[in-house]
Amino acid sequence: MKLASFVSILALATASPALADVLIDNVEGITIDEQGKVKRFVALVIDDEGKVAKILQSGDKKPQTDYREDGDGRVMIPGLIDAHVHVMGVGIGALTLDLSDTNSLDEALAKIRIFAAENDSRPWILGRGWNQEKWGLGRFPTAAELDSAVADRPVYLERVDGHAGWANTMALTQAGVTASSKSPSGGRIERLPGSQQPSGVFIDAAEELMRKAIPAPRPVERDLAFAEAQKVLHRQGITAVADMGTTIEDWQAFRRAGDAGSLTLRIMSYAHGPDAMDLISGARPSPWLYDDKLRMNGVKLYLDGALGSRGAWLKRPYADDPGNTGLPLMAEAQFRNVLVRAAQGGFQPAIHAIGTAANADALNAIVEIAESFPGDRRWRIEHAQIVDPADLPKFAQQGIIASMQPVHQTSDRLMAEARLGADRLDGAYAWNTILSVGGKLAFGSDAPVESADPFAGLAAATTRMDANGEPFGGWRPQDRVTREKALAGFTSDAAYAGFAEGRFGRLLPGERADFVLVDRDPLMATPAQLRATKVLETWVGGRKVYDAD
Ligand SMILES: [Zn+2]
């Protein structure tokens, strides 16, 4: 006892700057409690380590603290956690051309032309966010069309889902792609009709042909992008994320920020494949670093592509493309080998599976392998978008976590109906069904594929209606979740999905004081009001990291 208190006095004496305990009172506090229920409070005490010391109900005696802040009656909710983002993608996206708001090919070409003129020192024009479906084009765009906007510099633009890319002729030349280039396994070079000539669009693994020609960002550019990502996320009330596909360069940027004291986002990292896993973390997951701000939890694996580009791997052919079932990105044996290797090291696998065949293979592989690796593994399936109803009960086995993105449902519903047909939608974006068979959910956004805005996610999760209130009553409304479960999906359940429960995700004693002050009560607001929620302040570890003023 004596030694312990001596050590803690030493620790206090060397802690800098001097921290103290703070009472924030006069708030309408909301958290999810240990039982997964909503708990309300009126004040919160933060200790000198930036953790919650106490929450107070009305009528409780206010403790003596060094400082007191008046919450001005504002609503306090736990810092929101996005269980599936691409952190550097968010940052780079904020620094490159964003086509996600374009509604036609012509509008996109105009925007590309302007961006290229405004950024005339950039050797490559890079961007993302195009969607030929939204443009009503009925086909992919071509290199020649892109040449009409920019012909004198290489241009490469990722599709909105990150599973296809669009190059101009100069980019094709610099990458050395010609009519004799072969599509790699797990990918496809699109060709012009009736010819072998590459059209300019690359699907899934074929994107690597282009990506390797693009000069890699330098560390200073990565640091800039990461700082931008933290800003974008905090502004939306997000205090923690699961980063899905951390490369060694990403990890080094996170570490540089941690070492410099500028890491304010909590990152549960999933390495970009087994090689990145080895490079970043060696034989075991990393410890929690920088006061619970960074940990390498596991490994992100891609089992298939996306539905929009027909890269999702289905049990039966696409309704709008007979003969095409999409592609598995990993062979059966290879996939199982990687899972075993991850499990041996105690790494948590996070498996990207969109289509029915990919989800079936992921679920079956987990069930097979988990027999040899018992214990609390929290196997994750990312997206779990279209699951054969016959496979859904498997989520209950081995405590498998379905890490899903509510906004994908509202964005994708018409496309999903076209790709699958009306009679194959029973296991589509089946949030509540997965819960009801005993599976676990974690919610996220897949930013920058979608906006990171968690309030749009909460609204979609509870209504299955989009921002325009479409379709009225919700799309397959039996799969909505309650407000309580939606909030848990973006807080405590997202923390659990990353082995972070007890550290952050709830405003309860002992957890990090990560919270957001907002201008309305998300549990009382109408869906439209919920989408319009304004984040006033964002705090991480008892420190303010964003202020709307
Ligand atoms: Zn993703």
XYZ file of C-alpha atoms and ligand atoms in Angstrom:
550
model
C 0.000 0.000 0.000
C 2.756 2.392 1.075
C 4.827 1.761 -2.029
C 1.814 2.132 -4.314
C 0.856 5.508 -2.904
C 4.487 6.676 -3.029
C 4.589 5.728 -6.704
C 1.351 7.530 -7.414
C 2.616 10.681 -5.668
C 5.735 10.488 -7.840
C 3.587 10.089 -10.904
C 1.541 13.123 -9.926
C 4.665 15.149 -9.250
C 6.043 14.392 -12.709
C 2.757 14.715 -14.613
C 2.787 17.832 -16.720
C 1.017 20.099 -17.129
C -0.648 20.033 -13.721
C -4.059 18.471 -14.151
C -6.922 18.676 -11.777
C -10.421 17.359 -11.427
C -13.216 19.143 -13.196
C -16.962 19.168 -12.621
C -19.132 19.774 -15.671
C -22.629 20.363 -14.427
C -25.948 21.554 -15.797
C -25.938 19.055 -18.674
C -28.567 16.712 -20.054
C -26.277 13.723 -19.993
C -26.944 10.458 -21.829
C -24.892 7.278 -21.855
C -25.374 3.595 -22.450
C -24.776 1.704 -19.193
C -23.223 -1.718 -18.478
C -26.552 -3.404 -19.182
C -26.815 -1.737 -22.583
C -29.585 0.564 -21.346
C -29.811 4.335 -21.582
C -28.766 6.127 -18.421
C -29.316 9.863 -17.903
C -27.301 12.209 -15.695
C -26.936 15.929 -14.975
C -23.235 16.359 -14.208
C -19.933 14.595 -14.733
C -16.640 14.729 -12.841
C -13.409 14.249 -14.774
C -10.329 13.156 -12.822
C -6.749 14.310 -13.324
C -6.092 11.503 -15.842
C -8.919 12.604 -18.097
C -11.206 9.772 -17.010
C -14.752 9.928 -15.754
C -14.616 9.918 -11.943
C -18.338 10.147 -11.347
C -21.655 10.911 -12.999
C -24.325 12.640 -10.961
C -28.097 12.339 -11.038
C -30.266 15.302 -10.113
C -30.405 15.585 -6.338
C -26.900 14.105 -5.859
C -24.568 16.257 -3.754
C -22.026 18.087 -5.921
C -18.454 17.154 -5.007
C -15.679 19.664 -4.383
C -13.482 19.939 -7.484
C -10.648 22.220 -8.604
C -12.634 23.528 -11.543
C -16.259 23.770 -12.518
C -17.652 24.235 -16.030
C -21.261 25.174 -16.685
C -22.765 22.935 -19.348
C -25.443 25.566 -20.009
C -28.127 22.905 -20.140
C -26.669 21.357 -23.284
C -27.020 17.682 -24.215
C -23.949 15.537 -23.484
C -23.549 12.180 -25.198
C -20.580 9.788 -25.274
C -17.981 10.516 -27.953
C -19.203 8.735 -31.067
C -17.239 5.770 -32.359
C -17.120 4.875 -36.031
C -16.513 1.139 -36.239
C -15.403 1.230 -39.878
C -13.503 4.094 -41.450
C -10.448 4.583 -43.597
C -8.738 7.306 -41.589
C -6.096 8.313 -44.123
C -8.691 8.088 -46.873
C -10.759 10.681 -45.008
C -7.718 12.961 -44.726
C -6.498 12.477 -48.272
C -10.080 12.827 -49.491
C -10.262 16.206 -47.776
C -7.135 17.245 -49.693
C -8.021 15.794 -53.120
C -10.818 16.166 -55.645
C -14.209 15.045 -54.346
C -16.756 14.086 -57.010
C -19.341 12.623 -54.625
C -21.696 15.587 -55.096
C -21.747 15.418 -58.920
C -24.979 14.400 -60.605
C -23.837 13.933 -64.187
C -20.729 13.102 -66.188
C -20.652 16.642 -67.571
C -20.807 18.157 -64.108
C -17.960 15.892 -63.012
C -15.827 16.792 -66.048
C -16.323 20.497 -65.330
C -15.280 20.013 -61.728
C -12.204 18.006 -62.743
C -11.167 20.758 -65.208
C -11.442 23.450 -62.508
C -9.597 21.394 -59.879
C -6.731 20.677 -62.301
C -6.404 24.380 -63.110
C -6.415 25.313 -59.410
C -3.778 22.687 -58.604
C -1.376 23.163 -61.491
C 1.710 22.111 -59.477
C 0.382 18.611 -58.818
C 1.981 16.028 -61.129
C -1.092 13.756 -60.881
C -4.713 14.752 -60.453
C -6.199 12.369 -57.901
C -9.677 12.149 -56.504
C -12.626 9.969 -55.697
C -16.368 9.779 -55.336
C -17.713 9.298 -58.873
C -20.747 7.103 -59.369
C -21.982 6.316 -62.863
C -25.263 5.063 -61.380
C -25.975 8.428 -59.778
C -25.042 10.105 -63.078
C -27.648 7.986 -64.884
C -24.955 6.957 -67.362
C -25.831 3.258 -67.532
C -22.168 2.382 -68.233
C -18.710 3.254 -66.957
C -17.099 6.525 -68.121
C -14.080 6.304 -70.462
C -10.499 7.569 -70.661
C -11.408 9.629 -73.731
C -14.118 11.421 -71.775
C -11.641 12.184 -69.012
C -9.141 13.422 -71.636
C -11.705 16.018 -72.648
C -11.253 17.590 -69.174
C -7.520 16.996 -68.615
C -5.190 15.522 -71.247
C -1.785 16.970 -70.348
C -1.416 15.355 -66.904
C -2.278 11.894 -65.604
C -5.628 11.674 -63.814
C -6.838 8.782 -61.665
C -10.164 8.894 -59.852
C -11.564 6.253 -57.501
C -15.194 5.264 -57.715
C -17.359 6.133 -54.689
C -17.096 2.566 -53.313
C -13.301 2.400 -53.647
C -13.645 -0.748 -55.780
C -13.027 0.789 -59.202
C -10.883 3.546 -60.666
C -11.044 5.752 -63.774
C -7.897 6.834 -65.630
C -7.237 9.210 -68.507
C -5.018 8.288 -71.460
C -1.881 9.837 -69.978
C -2.347 7.824 -66.786
C -2.785 4.636 -68.865
C 0.445 5.456 -70.705
C 2.392 6.136 -67.511
C 1.124 2.879 -66.001
C 2.063 1.011 -69.181
C -1.429 -0.398 -69.636
C -2.198 -1.362 -73.247
C -4.525 -3.577 -75.252
C -2.247 -6.521 -74.487
C -2.366 -6.028 -70.673
C -4.113 -8.932 -68.962
C -6.662 -8.582 -66.157
C -5.148 -9.912 -62.905
C -6.990 -12.527 -60.878
C -9.577 -10.856 -58.630
C -9.844 -7.882 -60.950
C -10.827 -6.688 -64.402
C -9.542 -4.167 -66.931
C -12.646 -2.773 -68.625
C -12.327 -2.764 -72.454
C -13.973 -0.609 -75.095
C -16.890 -2.372 -76.812
C -15.739 -4.784 -79.501
C -12.031 -4.197 -78.814
C -9.154 -5.106 -76.496
C -8.397 -1.423 -75.888
C -8.605 -0.554 -72.146
C -11.590 1.746 -71.602
C -9.940 3.544 -68.667
C -11.819 1.797 -65.831
C -10.197 -0.756 -63.532
C -12.113 -3.048 -61.179
C -10.844 -4.365 -57.822
C -7.414 -6.069 -58.106
C -6.846 -4.486 -61.543
C -6.690 -1.108 -59.792
C -3.223 -2.115 -58.589
C -1.975 -1.672 -62.199
C -2.763 2.034 -61.863
C -2.023 2.558 -58.184
C 1.564 1.399 -58.547
C 2.190 4.141 -61.115
C 1.007 6.924 -58.779
C 3.815 8.509 -56.761
C 3.401 7.638 -53.055
C 2.627 10.567 -50.729
C 5.625 11.710 -48.697
C 5.530 11.475 -44.862
C 4.891 15.208 -44.543
C 1.870 14.864 -46.866
C 0.597 11.942 -44.812
C 0.927 13.963 -41.598
C -1.053 16.761 -43.192
C -3.738 14.313 -44.331
C -3.933 12.715 -40.878
C -4.298 16.083 -39.150
C -7.090 16.862 -41.617
C -8.791 13.522 -40.876
C -8.783 14.175 -37.128
C -10.383 17.582 -37.751
C -13.059 16.210 -40.078
C -13.986 13.442 -37.620
C -13.980 15.534 -34.411
C -16.137 18.148 -36.139
C -18.777 15.428 -36.564
C -18.595 14.300 -32.933
C -16.373 11.288 -33.538
C -13.770 10.599 -30.869
C -12.718 7.055 -31.781
C -12.600 4.879 -34.880
C -11.703 1.445 -36.137
C -9.280 2.079 -38.993
C -9.957 -0.594 -41.600
C -6.755 -1.344 -43.475
C -3.863 0.449 -41.766
C -0.679 0.360 -43.852
C 2.772 0.634 -42.314
C 2.950 4.221 -43.626
C -0.420 5.042 -42.007
C 0.741 3.503 -38.734
C 3.927 5.557 -38.806
C 1.863 8.730 -39.311
C -0.316 7.764 -36.291
C 2.839 7.125 -34.249
C 4.402 10.433 -35.273
C 1.236 12.218 -34.124
C 1.257 10.238 -30.859
C 4.913 11.039 -30.206
C 4.319 14.718 -30.981
C 1.323 14.866 -28.634
C -1.052 15.764 -31.472
C -2.942 12.460 -31.579
C -6.467 13.289 -30.411
C -8.449 10.541 -32.175
C -8.607 7.071 -30.643
C -7.690 4.508 -33.280
C -8.412 0.790 -33.133
C -6.262 -0.309 -36.016
C -6.763 -3.255 -38.366
C -3.712 -3.830 -40.552
C -4.072 -3.823 -44.329
C -3.591 -7.580 -44.792
C -1.247 -10.049 -43.130
C 1.985 -8.494 -44.398
C 1.131 -5.079 -42.929
C 0.117 -6.900 -39.731
C 3.599 -8.433 -39.424
C 5.348 -5.168 -40.276
C 3.365 -3.037 -37.836
C 3.030 -5.287 -34.905
C 5.222 -8.381 -35.175
C 3.971 -11.520 -33.494
C 1.221 -10.045 -31.300
C -1.229 -7.107 -31.326
C 0.375 -3.925 -30.005
C -0.401 -2.711 -26.478
C -2.656 0.314 -26.034
C -0.450 3.347 -26.664
C -0.709 7.043 -25.754
C -3.355 6.702 -23.009
C -5.677 4.388 -24.965
C -5.379 6.348 -28.219
C -3.844 3.718 -30.468
C -3.750 -0.056 -30.632
C -3.248 -2.513 -33.443
C -6.068 -4.941 -32.781
C -6.019 -7.162 -35.807
C -6.084 -7.538 -39.536
C -8.460 -6.423 -42.284
C -9.054 -9.007 -44.995
C -10.950 -8.564 -48.258
C -13.034 -11.540 -49.304
C -14.899 -9.805 -52.138
C -15.566 -6.429 -53.748
C -18.628 -4.186 -53.768
C -22.156 -4.586 -55.066
C -22.141 -1.403 -57.174
C -19.291 -2.585 -59.417
C -20.639 -6.170 -59.322
C -17.523 -7.258 -57.451
C -19.526 -8.662 -54.521
C -19.311 -12.448 -54.563
C -22.810 -13.963 -54.790
C -24.141 -17.508 -54.526
C -26.304 -16.916 -57.620
C -25.654 -14.602 -60.594
C -26.540 -10.934 -60.537
C -30.156 -10.298 -61.501
C -28.955 -7.582 -63.877
C -25.919 -9.484 -65.182
C -26.756 -13.166 -65.729
C -23.651 -15.352 -65.698
C -21.742 -13.031 -63.359
C -21.521 -14.014 -59.688
C -18.732 -11.610 -58.765
C -15.297 -12.604 -57.551
C -13.773 -14.137 -54.437
C -10.623 -12.113 -53.723
C -8.992 -14.895 -51.723
C -8.935 -18.601 -52.476
C -10.514 -20.854 -49.874
C -7.249 -22.313 -48.537
C -5.385 -19.009 -48.580
C -8.196 -17.305 -46.651
C -8.233 -20.017 -43.994
C -4.447 -19.943 -43.680
C -4.480 -16.213 -43.014
C -7.257 -16.586 -40.431
C -5.295 -19.294 -38.627
C -2.133 -17.200 -38.677
C -4.003 -14.206 -37.238
C -5.692 -16.324 -34.578
C -2.367 -17.867 -33.527
C -1.018 -14.400 -32.741
C -4.168 -13.272 -30.953
C -5.014 -10.832 -33.756
C -8.678 -10.030 -34.396
C -9.661 -10.655 -38.022
C -12.011 -8.131 -39.644
C -13.266 -9.737 -42.845
C -14.775 -7.609 -45.612
C -17.724 -9.624 -46.972
C -20.529 -8.053 -49.029
C -22.174 -10.767 -51.124
C -24.020 -13.919 -50.070
C -21.157 -16.250 -51.090
C -18.528 -14.118 -49.342
C -20.571 -13.956 -46.138
C -21.232 -17.690 -46.212
C -17.524 -18.415 -46.708
C -16.503 -15.984 -43.942
C -19.035 -17.435 -41.483
C -18.126 -21.033 -42.333
C -14.390 -20.371 -42.066
C -14.808 -18.685 -38.671
C -16.935 -21.522 -37.340
C -14.378 -24.102 -38.566
C -11.328 -22.309 -37.227
C -12.786 -21.071 -33.956
C -12.918 -24.691 -32.741
C -9.112 -24.687 -32.566
C -8.913 -21.176 -31.126
C -11.426 -20.921 -28.296
C -11.913 -17.887 -26.094
C -13.092 -14.360 -26.618
C -11.981 -13.704 -30.208
C -14.685 -11.307 -31.436
C -14.366 -12.312 -35.096
C -15.630 -9.441 -37.197
C -17.361 -9.423 -40.554
C -17.211 -5.979 -42.150
C -20.346 -4.844 -44.036
C -22.173 -8.233 -43.957
C -24.420 -6.568 -46.496
C -26.191 -9.358 -48.333
C -26.425 -12.541 -46.296
C -28.354 -15.631 -47.369
C -31.109 -15.954 -44.707
C -29.996 -19.566 -44.235
C -26.602 -18.289 -43.055
C -27.816 -15.526 -40.722
C -28.083 -17.728 -37.582
C -24.328 -18.421 -37.851
C -23.689 -14.898 -36.523
C -24.797 -16.205 -33.138
C -22.003 -18.775 -33.092
C -18.620 -17.717 -31.706
C -19.967 -14.246 -30.863
C -19.339 -12.978 -34.391
C -19.658 -9.209 -34.766
C -21.403 -7.756 -37.808
C -19.741 -4.387 -38.381
C -22.310 -2.568 -40.516
C -22.832 0.896 -41.954
C -26.447 2.104 -41.777
C -25.912 4.750 -44.463
C -24.943 2.078 -46.998
C -28.522 0.805 -46.805
C -30.106 4.157 -47.608
C -27.552 4.892 -50.363
C -27.626 1.440 -51.932
C -31.227 0.246 -51.739
C -32.194 0.903 -55.384
C -28.898 -0.470 -56.636
C -29.299 -3.543 -54.388
C -32.800 -4.120 -55.788
C -31.397 -3.953 -59.327
C -28.401 -6.204 -58.640
C -30.309 -8.862 -56.698
C -33.941 -8.639 -57.739
C -36.872 -8.143 -55.361
C -37.015 -11.769 -54.200
C -33.430 -11.929 -52.908
C -33.426 -9.106 -50.376
C -34.368 -11.008 -47.212
C -30.875 -10.929 -45.720
C -29.968 -7.482 -47.056
C -28.639 -4.952 -44.521
C -30.395 -7.134 -41.958
C -29.429 -5.277 -38.780
C -32.334 -6.264 -36.587
C -32.450 -9.820 -37.907
C -28.784 -10.271 -37.001
C -29.543 -8.999 -33.484
C -32.587 -11.204 -33.175
C -30.679 -14.386 -34.055
C -28.134 -13.513 -31.335
C -25.431 -11.757 -33.366
C -23.704 -8.553 -32.317
C -23.657 -5.243 -34.171
C -21.213 -2.372 -34.412
C -22.062 0.674 -36.524
C -19.871 2.882 -38.691
C -19.828 4.871 -41.898
C -17.104 3.448 -44.177
C -15.920 7.066 -44.671
C -14.710 8.326 -47.083
C -16.994 5.994 -49.093
C -19.857 7.704 -47.274
C -19.873 10.843 -45.147
C -18.687 10.080 -41.614
C -21.684 11.950 -40.125
C -22.864 9.650 -37.295
C -26.190 11.467 -36.927
C -27.115 10.483 -40.483
C -26.097 6.954 -39.457
C -28.282 7.042 -36.350
C -31.231 8.312 -38.393
C -30.793 5.620 -41.043
C -30.376 2.906 -38.402
C -33.652 3.745 -36.704
C -35.804 4.502 -39.771
C -34.289 2.914 -42.918
C -35.309 6.128 -44.638
C -32.908 8.464 -46.429
C -32.427 12.197 -45.912
C -35.509 12.863 -48.059
C -37.652 10.541 -45.947
C -37.647 7.934 -48.721
C -39.100 5.403 -48.870
C -41.904 6.451 -46.562
C -42.099 4.048 -43.618
C -38.614 2.713 -44.321
C -37.074 0.159 -46.665
C -37.668 -3.320 -45.247
C -38.525 -1.605 -41.948
C -38.443 -4.853 -39.967
C -34.658 -4.432 -39.938
C -34.574 -1.030 -38.219
C -33.116 -0.975 -34.712
C -34.259 0.947 -31.638
C -32.726 4.339 -30.829
C -31.047 2.813 -27.806
C -29.471 0.055 -29.902
C -28.432 2.545 -32.600
C -26.694 4.771 -30.053
C -24.989 1.703 -28.571
C -23.898 0.705 -32.091
C -22.087 4.017 -32.443
C -20.692 4.013 -28.868
C -20.438 1.104 -26.442
C -20.984 -1.699 -28.964
C -18.423 -0.164 -31.335
C -15.943 -0.066 -28.434
C -16.695 -3.697 -27.597
C -16.103 -4.660 -31.229
C -12.547 -3.327 -30.807
C -11.800 -4.762 -27.321
C -12.042 -1.219 -25.908
C -14.966 -1.674 -23.497
C -14.113 -0.263 -20.072
C -11.647 2.152 -21.711
C -14.005 4.347 -23.722
C -17.445 4.352 -25.339
C -19.545 5.084 -22.257
C -19.636 7.915 -19.737
C -19.150 5.754 -16.663
C -16.543 5.927 -13.888
C -13.124 4.678 -15.000
C -13.699 5.244 -18.714
C -11.999 8.005 -20.670
C -13.952 11.273 -20.590
C -14.740 11.353 -24.324
C -17.961 13.216 -24.980
C -19.819 15.491 -27.332
C -22.056 18.444 -26.545
C -24.874 18.680 -29.079
C -27.831 20.996 -29.601
C -30.596 18.392 -29.218
C -31.455 15.088 -27.579
C -30.791 12.321 -30.142
C -33.177 9.966 -28.354
C -36.089 12.414 -28.571
C -35.473 14.079 -31.955
C -37.471 13.241 -35.075
C -35.408 11.645 -37.863
C -35.137 14.990 -39.681
C -34.094 16.751 -36.471
C -31.589 13.996 -35.743
C -29.937 14.500 -39.144
C -29.683 18.238 -38.437
C -27.920 17.756 -35.076
C -25.218 20.349 -34.532
C -22.054 19.266 -32.741
C -21.108 22.116 -30.387
C -18.030 20.683 -28.703
C -16.037 17.463 -28.849
C -13.862 16.322 -25.923
C -11.347 13.476 -25.796
C -9.802 12.346 -22.511
C -11.201 15.364 -20.680
C -9.805 17.867 -23.183
C -11.683 19.881 -25.759
C -10.589 18.975 -29.298
C -13.322 20.778 -31.248
C -15.434 23.843 -30.574
C -18.033 25.011 -33.101
C -17.410 28.608 -32.063
Zn -14.295 0.115 -45.895
